[in-house]
Amino acid sequence: MLDHLPTESPIPLVKPPLTRFPPLWAQSRQEICESFEWFRSYQGGVYRNSGTVKGYFLSGFSAQRDCFEFGGKFIVSHGGGKAESTYSHNGHTLHKSADDQRAHDMSVRALIENYRTGQPLVLLIDDKYVHFPFDLGSRDVYMAVLGTRISVTSWTSTAYSRPSKSHPSGKVVRYKFAFQWCEDQGQPWWFEEDSKGASRRCPSYSNSQARRVSWGLPLKPTNIYFQCFACSDESPRVYAQDWACLNPMCPMFWVAPSGSPLPEQLNYNSEFISLIDSRPLPRSFRDSLIPKPPVLAPQGGVTTTYACSRGWHCQKCGRLSCRSAWEHYECPNCKVRLTPRQESTRCQRGYSTMETSPMQRGTAGHLSCPTTGNSRSPAGLLLTHAAPRGKIHLIQSNALVHIQADRIFEAYQQQAFDGTLLFRRWPLRSNPKVRGPLLTNYFSQNSGETYRYVGGADNTVPFDRAPGAVVQARGLIQKRIREALEEAYEFNEVLSAAYMQQQKMAFHSDSEKGLGPVVAGLSMGSPALMHFRLLSKHAPRDEQRTTAMTVVLRHGDVLVMEGAGVQEFYEYTCFKIPYNFRIAATARWITPDHS
């Protein structure tokens, strides 16, 4: 009689607390994605790169026949995607039925490639992964890295979900993968050690009992493989109850030799689920999980590159975290700080220019009416674009204004690094689909009246204490509008946003209560493309929203949005060209006590 293991590891009702922090952990997925190169998927559970999987995320309640064996050195999980789900569309909650996984699905195909080539990958878990033996939440750990693994075997299985038109029985095909711990890493970090240093949580086994398998070749102990009479494929005996063909295209898939389907409750064949003796990890993978420390003295003293915007790993407590402050890195857990050394400020002359029309029609046509006027003024060339619900003015810079913008641009950088101007990445408004804080993809500071888009009064500095760079920016915006439009607009709020290389702001509109009819912004640094499109609630149904108009913003340009209808009907975003350093100061009039 075959020895067997349960197909689902026992789930502890009460987990013991962690006795120490994991070597790599975080309190949000964003912290993982910005700090850990092995996993940068903000939504899915499989992170692919160049056709293989780099990171695999285990969360929530596992699928049928997933398991966590040998103290976690051997983990079985289903391939990615096609689970039953609910989602929202146009204000309605819709249901999506489960479907079969297929070998050509992107995540499944990449996992198969890892198995075929022996390419290592990294497993991560969160505090909802039921099979992990300790309570991550006892130390406020949301996600933790389990270490490097190799995929030692793969097979197809079935799972049951709600019946649907395409699957009346509710039975769907699932690809299973077995991931084994790479011994080069030493013992897993969650193993408790006794006074003699021996592991107490890993079931005993000897390396001599482990099957020897060549690196990169499929696990194929010949004594448990049998040929299907219908398709001629060989399948292993995965389950103790009986053998069945595991080719999902075969009419005898999941059918035992007796002609009966395999039962829903199954036990694993212990000859199939066992550790193997694998070759050592390639040198390039050894010690590669720990992120490199931030570059505190970058070449040329430039601290606004893409590398400077990434997160970091605290060597004291293991926390992975985002860079949320402009002037330093700080671990939110143990408060360790690292301060980059800034030796120079960026100037706009280092950026490429764009030889293109400053205002371009979009494909949607809603803002694509002809430009109503071009004129020159002491502030530069003025282009006005009239729309049914307002006007958009672009006041282009000239040589004199460039000098003023240069000084303000430099002042922003100097005051940000000496702490006079506190640029921060603030948490976005709550998103029920995202666990943990989700920070903006840019740094900002608000002066004057409260602007709730960036977190409310706690993140706002009154104008009598506003940094000098902000006061100068507001003064230049008001001066140029007065000269170009011959209108005197006063603004009592300025949101300053700083974008390191490759950072950007998502589509948004100024829907603040008490907002005045005019919003104006000064652009400094890298050129940018500002795209306008209709808000979803005003877009025609069943039509994909497209760009209505694009405006090119260069260093020193001021863009003015005139009319409440612009904010009511449109949203906009800016993309830097090239993806380089940029600062934007956006001025508004917001009625005091507008809350």
mmCIF file of C-alpha atoms in Angstrom, residues 184-501:
data_model
loop_
_atom_site.group_PDB
_atom_site.id
_atom_site.type_symbol
_atom_site.label_atom_id
_atom_site.label_comp_id
_atom_site.label_asym_id
_atom_site.label_seq_id
_atom_site.Cartn_x
_atom_site.Cartn_y
_atom_site.Cartn_z
ATOM 1 C CA ASP A 184 22.453 27.190 -0.307
ATOM 2 C CA GLN A 185 20.495 29.733 1.763
ATOM 3 C CA GLY A 186 20.900 27.762 4.989
ATOM 4 C CA GLN A 187 17.834 26.956 7.053
ATOM 5 C CA PRO A 188 14.606 28.929 6.497
ATOM 6 C CA TRP A 189 14.398 31.984 8.738
ATOM 7 C CA TRP A 190 11.220 30.808 10.485
ATOM 8 C CA PHE A 191 12.804 27.603 11.807
ATOM 9 C CA GLU A 192 13.237 27.822 15.556
ATOM 10 C CA GLU A 193 16.528 26.517 16.864
ATOM 11 C CA ASP A 194 17.155 24.835 20.179
ATOM 12 C CA SER A 195 20.252 25.304 22.297
ATOM 13 C CA LYS A 196 22.179 22.828 20.157
ATOM 14 C CA GLY A 197 21.350 24.705 16.970
ATOM 15 C CA ALA A 198 19.279 21.861 15.520
ATOM 16 C CA SER A 199 16.039 22.641 13.748
ATOM 17 C CA ARG A 200 12.943 21.627 15.700
ATOM 18 C CA ARG A 201 10.318 22.499 13.123
ATOM 19 C CA CYS A 202 11.546 20.669 10.051
ATOM 20 C CA PRO A 203 10.503 16.982 9.892
ATOM 21 C CA SER A 204 13.518 14.719 9.947
ATOM 22 C CA TYR A 205 14.909 13.438 6.680
ATOM 23 C CA SER A 206 18.372 12.708 5.372
ATOM 24 C CA ASN A 207 19.974 13.948 2.192
ATOM 25 C CA SER A 208 20.722 10.351 1.286
ATOM 26 C CA GLN A 209 16.978 9.743 1.124
ATOM 27 C CA ALA A 210 16.411 12.646 -1.251
ATOM 28 C CA ARG A 211 16.114 11.752 -4.914
ATOM 29 C CA ARG A 212 18.950 13.045 -7.049
ATOM 30 C CA VAL A 213 17.727 14.980 -10.058
ATOM 31 C CA SER A 214 19.844 16.844 -12.604
ATOM 32 C CA TRP A 215 19.517 20.623 -12.535
ATOM 33 C CA GLY A 216 16.971 21.898 -15.011
ATOM 34 C CA LEU A 217 15.461 18.515 -15.886
ATOM 35 C CA PRO A 218 11.865 17.577 -14.977
ATOM 36 C CA LEU A 219 11.382 15.408 -11.922
ATOM 37 C CA LYS A 220 10.667 11.961 -13.357
ATOM 38 C CA PRO A 221 11.112 8.958 -11.061
ATOM 39 C CA THR A 222 10.252 6.227 -13.542
ATOM 40 C CA ASN A 223 8.569 3.925 -11.049
ATOM 41 C CA ILE A 224 5.536 6.215 -10.623
ATOM 42 C CA TYR A 225 5.002 7.191 -14.285
ATOM 43 C CA PHE A 226 2.492 5.320 -16.434
ATOM 44 C CA GLN A 227 1.320 5.693 -20.023
ATOM 45 C CA CYS A 228 -2.254 6.611 -20.908
ATOM 46 C CA PHE A 229 -3.826 4.230 -23.447
ATOM 47 C CA ALA A 230 -5.948 7.059 -24.917
ATOM 48 C CA CYS A 231 -3.331 9.781 -25.580
ATOM 49 C CA SER A 232 -0.052 7.849 -25.046
ATOM 50 C CA ASP A 233 1.236 10.569 -22.679
ATOM 51 C CA GLU A 234 3.005 9.549 -19.493
ATOM 52 C CA SER A 235 1.659 10.920 -16.201
ATOM 53 C CA PRO A 236 2.975 10.409 -12.668
ATOM 54 C CA ARG A 237 0.950 8.844 -9.904
ATOM 55 C CA VAL A 238 0.458 12.033 -7.901
ATOM 56 C CA TYR A 239 -2.209 10.738 -5.527
ATOM 57 C CA ALA A 240 -2.205 7.700 -3.283
ATOM 58 C CA GLN A 241 -5.777 6.684 -4.174
ATOM 59 C CA ASP A 242 -5.091 5.901 -7.836
ATOM 60 C CA TRP A 243 -3.323 6.901 -11.036
ATOM 61 C CA ALA A 244 -5.023 9.040 -13.690
ATOM 62 C CA CYS A 245 -4.047 10.705 -16.941
ATOM 63 C CA LEU A 246 -3.058 14.332 -16.289
ATOM 64 C CA ASN A 247 -3.224 15.567 -19.880
ATOM 65 C CA PRO A 248 -6.146 18.061 -19.868
ATOM 66 C CA MET A 249 -6.659 17.551 -23.630
ATOM 67 C CA CYS A 250 -7.153 13.808 -23.231
ATOM 68 C CA PRO A 251 -10.691 12.350 -22.957
ATOM 69 C CA MET A 252 -9.398 10.265 -20.024
ATOM 70 C CA PHE A 253 -8.136 13.310 -18.100
ATOM 71 C CA TRP A 254 -8.625 12.859 -14.359
ATOM 72 C CA VAL A 255 -10.070 9.363 -14.937
ATOM 73 C CA ALA A 256 -8.673 6.321 -13.107
ATOM 74 C CA PRO A 257 -8.018 3.017 -14.963
ATOM 75 C CA SER A 258 -11.297 1.734 -13.501
ATOM 76 C CA GLY A 259 -13.145 4.348 -15.569
ATOM 77 C CA SER A 260 -14.206 6.447 -12.579
ATOM 78 C CA PRO A 261 -13.070 10.044 -12.055
ATOM 79 C CA LEU A 262 -10.653 10.650 -9.214
ATOM 80 C CA PRO A 263 -12.510 11.633 -6.034
ATOM 81 C CA GLU A 264 -12.490 15.224 -4.808
ATOM 82 C CA GLN A 265 -10.770 14.271 -1.534
ATOM 83 C CA LEU A 266 -7.300 12.972 -2.332
ATOM 84 C CA ASN A 267 -4.018 12.241 -0.584
ATOM 85 C CA TYR A 268 -0.614 12.807 -2.142
ATOM 86 C CA ASN A 269 1.625 9.893 -3.007
ATOM 87 C CA SER A 270 4.680 10.347 -0.760
ATOM 88 C CA GLU A 271 6.970 9.145 -3.555
ATOM 89 C CA PHE A 272 5.819 12.110 -5.612
ATOM 90 C CA ILE A 273 5.780 14.754 -2.878
ATOM 91 C CA SER A 274 9.308 14.595 -1.499
ATOM 92 C CA LEU A 275 12.472 16.644 -1.382
ATOM 93 C CA ILE A 276 15.101 16.201 -4.056
ATOM 94 C CA ASP A 277 18.837 16.766 -3.931
ATOM 95 C CA SER A 278 19.370 19.647 -6.346
ATOM 96 C CA ARG A 279 22.492 21.320 -7.634
ATOM 97 C CA PRO A 280 23.757 24.504 -5.916
ATOM 98 C CA LEU A 281 22.284 27.837 -6.895
ATOM 99 C CA PRO A 282 24.075 29.671 -9.700
ATOM 100 C CA ARG A 283 26.547 32.210 -8.345
ATOM 101 C CA SER A 284 24.481 35.121 -9.679
ATOM 102 C CA PHE A 285 21.578 34.109 -7.421
ATOM 103 C CA ARG A 286 23.507 33.726 -4.190
ATOM 104 C CA ASP A 287 22.979 36.534 -1.693
ATOM 105 C CA SER A 288 21.042 38.429 -4.370
ATOM 106 C CA LEU A 289 17.812 38.809 -2.406
ATOM 107 C CA ILE A 290 19.048 41.502 -0.030
ATOM 108 C CA PRO A 291 18.670 44.851 -1.838
ATOM 109 C CA LYS A 292 21.752 46.985 -2.222
ATOM 110 C CA PRO A 293 21.861 50.022 0.091
ATOM 111 C CA PRO A 294 20.847 53.405 -1.369
ATOM 112 C CA VAL A 295 23.528 55.416 -3.129
ATOM 113 C CA LEU A 296 24.118 58.292 -0.703
ATOM 114 C CA ALA A 297 26.895 59.955 -2.713
ATOM 115 C CA PRO A 298 25.853 59.576 -6.373
ATOM 116 C CA GLN A 299 28.180 60.466 -9.198
ATOM 117 C CA GLY A 300 27.983 64.173 -9.929
ATOM 118 C CA GLY A 301 25.935 64.780 -6.790
ATOM 119 C CA VAL A 302 22.651 64.293 -8.689
ATOM 120 C CA THR A 303 20.021 62.821 -6.360
ATOM 121 C CA THR A 304 16.931 62.895 -8.586
ATOM 122 C CA THR A 305 17.602 59.866 -10.798
ATOM 123 C CA TYR A 306 15.358 56.804 -10.962
ATOM 124 C CA ALA A 307 17.597 54.908 -8.527
ATOM 125 C CA CYS A 308 17.142 57.680 -5.955
ATOM 126 C CA SER A 309 13.349 57.368 -6.129
ATOM 127 C CA ARG A 310 13.306 53.672 -5.222
ATOM 128 C CA GLY A 311 12.687 52.181 -1.796
ATOM 129 C CA TRP A 312 15.288 50.638 0.477
ATOM 130 C CA HIS A 313 16.001 47.847 2.956
ATOM 131 C CA CYS A 314 16.709 48.569 6.618
ATOM 132 C CA GLN A 315 19.572 46.327 7.698
ATOM 133 C CA LYS A 316 18.649 46.784 11.362
ATOM 134 C CA CYS A 317 15.092 45.385 11.316
ATOM 135 C CA GLY A 318 14.680 43.992 7.772
ATOM 136 C CA ARG A 319 11.876 46.381 6.793
ATOM 137 C CA LEU A 320 11.438 47.208 3.113
ATOM 138 C CA SER A 321 10.000 50.689 2.712
ATOM 139 C CA CYS A 322 9.352 53.417 0.170
ATOM 140 C CA ARG A 323 11.308 56.629 0.060
ATOM 141 C CA SER A 324 8.670 59.028 1.370
ATOM 142 C CA ALA A 325 10.844 62.049 2.292
ATOM 143 C CA TRP A 326 12.854 64.048 -0.217
ATOM 144 C CA GLU A 327 15.821 64.861 2.016
ATOM 145 C CA HIS A 328 16.406 61.414 3.551
ATOM 146 C CA TYR A 329 15.502 57.733 3.743
ATOM 147 C CA GLU A 330 13.788 56.691 6.971
ATOM 148 C CA CYS A 331 12.722 53.265 8.225
ATOM 149 C CA PRO A 332 9.112 53.591 9.478
ATOM 150 C CA ASN A 333 9.723 50.752 11.934
ATOM 151 C CA CYS A 334 12.973 51.533 13.759
ATOM 152 C CA LYS A 335 13.441 55.163 12.573
ATOM 153 C CA VAL A 336 16.925 54.610 11.135
ATOM 154 C CA ARG A 337 17.788 57.450 8.725
ATOM 155 C CA LEU A 338 20.150 57.694 5.768
ATOM 156 C CA THR A 339 20.810 61.112 4.217
ATOM 157 C CA PRO A 340 22.020 61.480 0.612
ATOM 158 C CA ARG A 341 24.694 64.069 -0.056
ATOM 159 C CA GLN A 342 23.575 66.658 -2.585
ATOM 160 C CA GLU A 343 26.503 68.360 -4.272
ATOM 161 C CA SER A 344 24.698 70.110 -7.119
ATOM 162 C CA THR A 345 21.260 71.218 -8.246
ATOM 163 C CA ARG A 346 19.717 70.367 -11.587
ATOM 164 C CA CYS A 347 19.291 73.147 -14.128
ATOM 165 C CA GLN A 348 16.902 73.198 -17.060
ATOM 166 C CA ARG A 349 19.742 73.558 -19.575
ATOM 167 C CA GLY A 350 20.627 69.909 -19.017
ATOM 168 C CA TYR A 351 17.335 68.716 -20.476
ATOM 169 C CA SER A 352 16.473 68.103 -24.098
ATOM 170 C CA THR A 353 13.959 70.350 -25.797
ATOM 171 C CA MET A 354 10.948 69.327 -27.834
ATOM 172 C CA GLU A 355 10.548 70.607 -31.355
ATOM 173 C CA THR A 356 6.808 70.093 -31.700
ATOM 174 C CA SER A 357 3.583 72.039 -31.710
ATOM 175 C CA PRO A 358 2.790 73.323 -28.195
ATOM 176 C CA MET A 359 -0.906 72.422 -28.536
ATOM 177 C CA GLN A 360 -1.974 69.249 -30.304
ATOM 178 C CA ARG A 361 -5.402 67.906 -31.117
ATOM 179 C CA GLY A 362 -6.425 64.650 -29.552
ATOM 180 C CA THR A 363 -8.473 61.882 -31.107
ATOM 181 C CA ALA A 364 -11.592 62.503 -29.013
ATOM 182 C CA GLY A 365 -12.307 65.938 -30.439
ATOM 183 C CA HIS A 366 -13.970 67.389 -27.335
ATOM 184 C CA LEU A 367 -11.250 70.036 -26.898
ATOM 185 C CA SER A 368 -10.006 70.095 -30.453
ATOM 186 C CA CYS A 369 -11.620 73.334 -31.573
ATOM 187 C CA PRO A 370 -9.257 75.820 -33.241
ATOM 188 C CA THR A 371 -6.902 77.961 -31.212
ATOM 189 C CA THR A 372 -8.714 81.267 -30.771
ATOM 190 C CA GLY A 373 -5.699 83.506 -30.404
ATOM 191 C CA ASN A 374 -1.923 83.783 -30.540
ATOM 192 C CA SER A 375 -0.194 86.886 -29.259
ATOM 193 C CA ARG A 376 3.117 88.028 -27.871
ATOM 194 C CA SER A 377 3.470 89.815 -24.564
ATOM 195 C CA PRO A 378 6.260 90.621 -22.087
ATOM 196 C CA ALA A 379 5.521 87.217 -20.563
ATOM 197 C CA GLY A 380 6.090 85.341 -23.841
ATOM 198 C CA LEU A 381 3.935 83.804 -26.562
ATOM 199 C CA LEU A 382 0.299 83.289 -25.510
ATOM 200 C CA LEU A 383 -1.781 80.489 -27.035
ATOM 201 C CA THR A 384 -5.442 80.194 -26.083
ATOM 202 C CA HIS A 385 -7.576 77.142 -26.735
ATOM 203 C CA ALA A 386 -11.312 77.709 -26.356
ATOM 204 C CA ALA A 387 -13.612 74.855 -25.405
ATOM 205 C CA PRO A 388 -17.377 74.755 -24.878
ATOM 206 C CA ARG A 389 -16.835 74.673 -21.118
ATOM 207 C CA GLY A 390 -13.837 76.965 -20.632
ATOM 208 C CA LYS A 391 -10.475 78.088 -21.957
ATOM 209 C CA ILE A 392 -6.930 76.782 -21.709
ATOM 210 C CA HIS A 393 -4.135 79.347 -22.023
ATOM 211 C CA LEU A 394 -0.474 78.461 -22.526
ATOM 212 C CA ILE A 395 1.871 81.345 -21.694
ATOM 213 C CA GLN A 396 5.198 80.309 -23.153
ATOM 214 C CA SER A 397 8.438 81.419 -21.590
ATOM 215 C CA ASN A 398 11.074 83.733 -23.037
ATOM 216 C CA ALA A 399 14.713 84.461 -22.172
ATOM 217 C CA LEU A 400 13.884 86.906 -19.373
ATOM 218 C CA VAL A 401 11.337 84.602 -17.775
ATOM 219 C CA HIS A 402 13.785 81.702 -18.099
ATOM 220 C CA ILE A 403 16.155 83.480 -15.732
ATOM 221 C CA GLN A 404 13.400 83.947 -13.152
ATOM 222 C CA ALA A 405 12.261 80.328 -13.519
ATOM 223 C CA ASP A 406 15.880 79.133 -13.169
ATOM 224 C CA ARG A 407 16.222 80.896 -9.823
ATOM 225 C CA ILE A 408 12.952 79.482 -8.510
ATOM 226 C CA PHE A 409 13.851 75.983 -9.754
ATOM 227 C CA GLU A 410 17.185 76.141 -7.927
ATOM 228 C CA ALA A 411 15.563 77.533 -4.766
ATOM 229 C CA TYR A 412 13.088 74.638 -4.694
ATOM 230 C CA GLN A 413 15.916 72.098 -4.801
ATOM 231 C CA GLN A 414 18.068 73.794 -2.180
ATOM 232 C CA GLN A 415 15.173 74.290 0.245
ATOM 233 C CA ALA A 416 13.965 70.716 -0.263
ATOM 234 C CA PHE A 417 17.348 69.279 0.714
ATOM 235 C CA ASP A 418 17.961 71.529 3.712
ATOM 236 C CA GLY A 419 14.482 70.759 5.086
ATOM 237 C CA THR A 420 13.020 74.247 4.657
ATOM 238 C CA LEU A 421 10.560 72.842 2.132
ATOM 239 C CA LEU A 422 9.245 69.431 3.193
ATOM 240 C CA PHE A 423 8.580 67.448 0.031
ATOM 241 C CA ARG A 424 6.747 64.242 0.965
ATOM 242 C CA ARG A 425 4.972 61.370 -0.728
ATOM 243 C CA TRP A 426 1.580 61.431 0.961
ATOM 244 C CA PRO A 427 -0.866 58.502 1.194
ATOM 245 C CA LEU A 428 -3.508 58.479 -1.505
ATOM 246 C CA ARG A 429 -7.161 58.420 -0.607
ATOM 247 C CA SER A 430 -8.210 55.017 0.695
ATOM 248 C CA ASN A 431 -8.581 52.275 -1.898
ATOM 249 C CA PRO A 432 -10.564 49.202 -0.769
ATOM 250 C CA LYS A 433 -8.635 47.021 -3.237
ATOM 251 C CA VAL A 434 -5.250 47.917 -1.746
ATOM 252 C CA ARG A 435 -4.035 46.786 1.663
ATOM 253 C CA GLY A 436 -1.719 49.077 3.541
ATOM 254 C CA PRO A 437 -0.827 52.665 2.665
ATOM 255 C CA LEU A 438 -0.396 53.583 -0.992
ATOM 256 C CA LEU A 439 1.811 56.632 -1.483
ATOM 257 C CA THR A 440 1.692 59.043 -4.390
ATOM 258 C CA ASN A 441 4.206 58.523 -7.184
ATOM 259 C CA TYR A 442 5.611 62.028 -6.676
ATOM 260 C CA PHE A 443 6.682 64.326 -3.832
ATOM 261 C CA SER A 444 4.535 67.309 -2.890
ATOM 262 C CA GLN A 445 4.119 70.195 -0.468
ATOM 263 C CA ASN A 446 1.037 72.378 0.003
ATOM 264 C CA SER A 447 1.057 76.015 1.105
ATOM 265 C CA GLY A 448 -1.825 78.365 1.890
ATOM 266 C CA GLU A 449 -5.368 77.045 2.114
ATOM 267 C CA THR A 450 -5.998 73.370 2.773
ATOM 268 C CA TYR A 451 -6.016 71.197 -0.340
ATOM 269 C CA ARG A 452 -7.525 67.852 0.578
ATOM 270 C CA TYR A 453 -6.183 66.052 -2.471
ATOM 271 C CA VAL A 454 -2.871 65.753 -0.596
ATOM 272 C CA GLY A 455 -4.194 64.751 2.800
ATOM 273 C CA GLY A 456 -5.854 67.771 4.385
ATOM 274 C CA ALA A 457 -4.782 70.342 6.939
ATOM 275 C CA ASP A 458 -2.024 68.231 8.499
ATOM 276 C CA ASN A 459 -0.008 68.482 5.280
ATOM 277 C CA THR A 460 -0.497 72.210 4.647
ATOM 278 C CA VAL A 461 1.733 75.148 5.645
ATOM 279 C CA PRO A 462 0.117 78.625 5.990
ATOM 280 C CA PHE A 463 1.469 81.221 3.591
ATOM 281 C CA ASP A 464 3.037 83.236 6.399
ATOM 282 C CA ARG A 465 5.317 80.217 6.959
ATOM 283 C CA ALA A 466 5.562 79.070 3.342
ATOM 284 C CA PRO A 467 9.038 78.345 1.896
ATOM 285 C CA GLY A 468 10.538 81.155 -0.155
ATOM 286 C CA ALA A 469 10.527 79.109 -3.368
ATOM 287 C CA VAL A 470 6.745 78.667 -3.130
ATOM 288 C CA VAL A 471 6.145 82.375 -2.543
ATOM 289 C CA GLN A 472 8.333 83.209 -5.555
ATOM 290 C CA ALA A 473 6.499 80.687 -7.740
ATOM 291 C CA ARG A 474 3.099 82.151 -6.852
ATOM 292 C CA GLY A 475 4.404 85.640 -7.552
ATOM 293 C CA LEU A 476 5.711 84.673 -10.992
ATOM 294 C CA ILE A 477 2.454 82.901 -11.927
ATOM 295 C CA GLN A 478 0.321 85.916 -10.962
ATOM 296 C CA LYS A 479 2.693 88.325 -12.740
ATOM 297 C CA ARG A 480 2.696 86.405 -16.007
ATOM 298 C CA ILE A 481 -1.094 86.000 -16.038
ATOM 299 C CA ARG A 482 -1.487 89.723 -15.426
ATOM 300 C CA GLU A 483 0.868 90.568 -18.308
ATOM 301 C CA ALA A 484 -0.454 87.992 -20.787
ATOM 302 C CA LEU A 485 -4.196 87.938 -20.062
ATOM 303 C CA GLU A 486 -4.509 91.454 -18.643
ATOM 304 C CA GLU A 487 -6.374 89.979 -15.693
ATOM 305 C CA ALA A 488 -5.397 90.237 -12.022
ATOM 306 C CA TYR A 489 -5.903 86.842 -10.395
ATOM 307 C CA GLU A 490 -4.942 86.207 -6.787
ATOM 308 C CA PHE A 491 -4.218 82.705 -5.504
ATOM 309 C CA ASN A 492 -4.234 81.602 -1.871
ATOM 310 C CA GLU A 493 -2.997 78.022 -2.313
ATOM 311 C CA VAL A 494 -0.017 76.472 -4.117
ATOM 312 C CA LEU A 495 0.606 72.746 -4.486
ATOM 313 C CA SER A 496 4.254 72.108 -5.371
ATOM 314 C CA ALA A 497 4.965 68.688 -6.897
ATOM 315 C CA ALA A 498 8.449 67.289 -7.542
ATOM 316 C CA TYR A 499 8.981 64.358 -9.888
ATOM 317 C CA MET A 500 12.194 62.374 -9.855
ATOM 318 C CA GLN A 501 13.129 60.436 -12.965
#
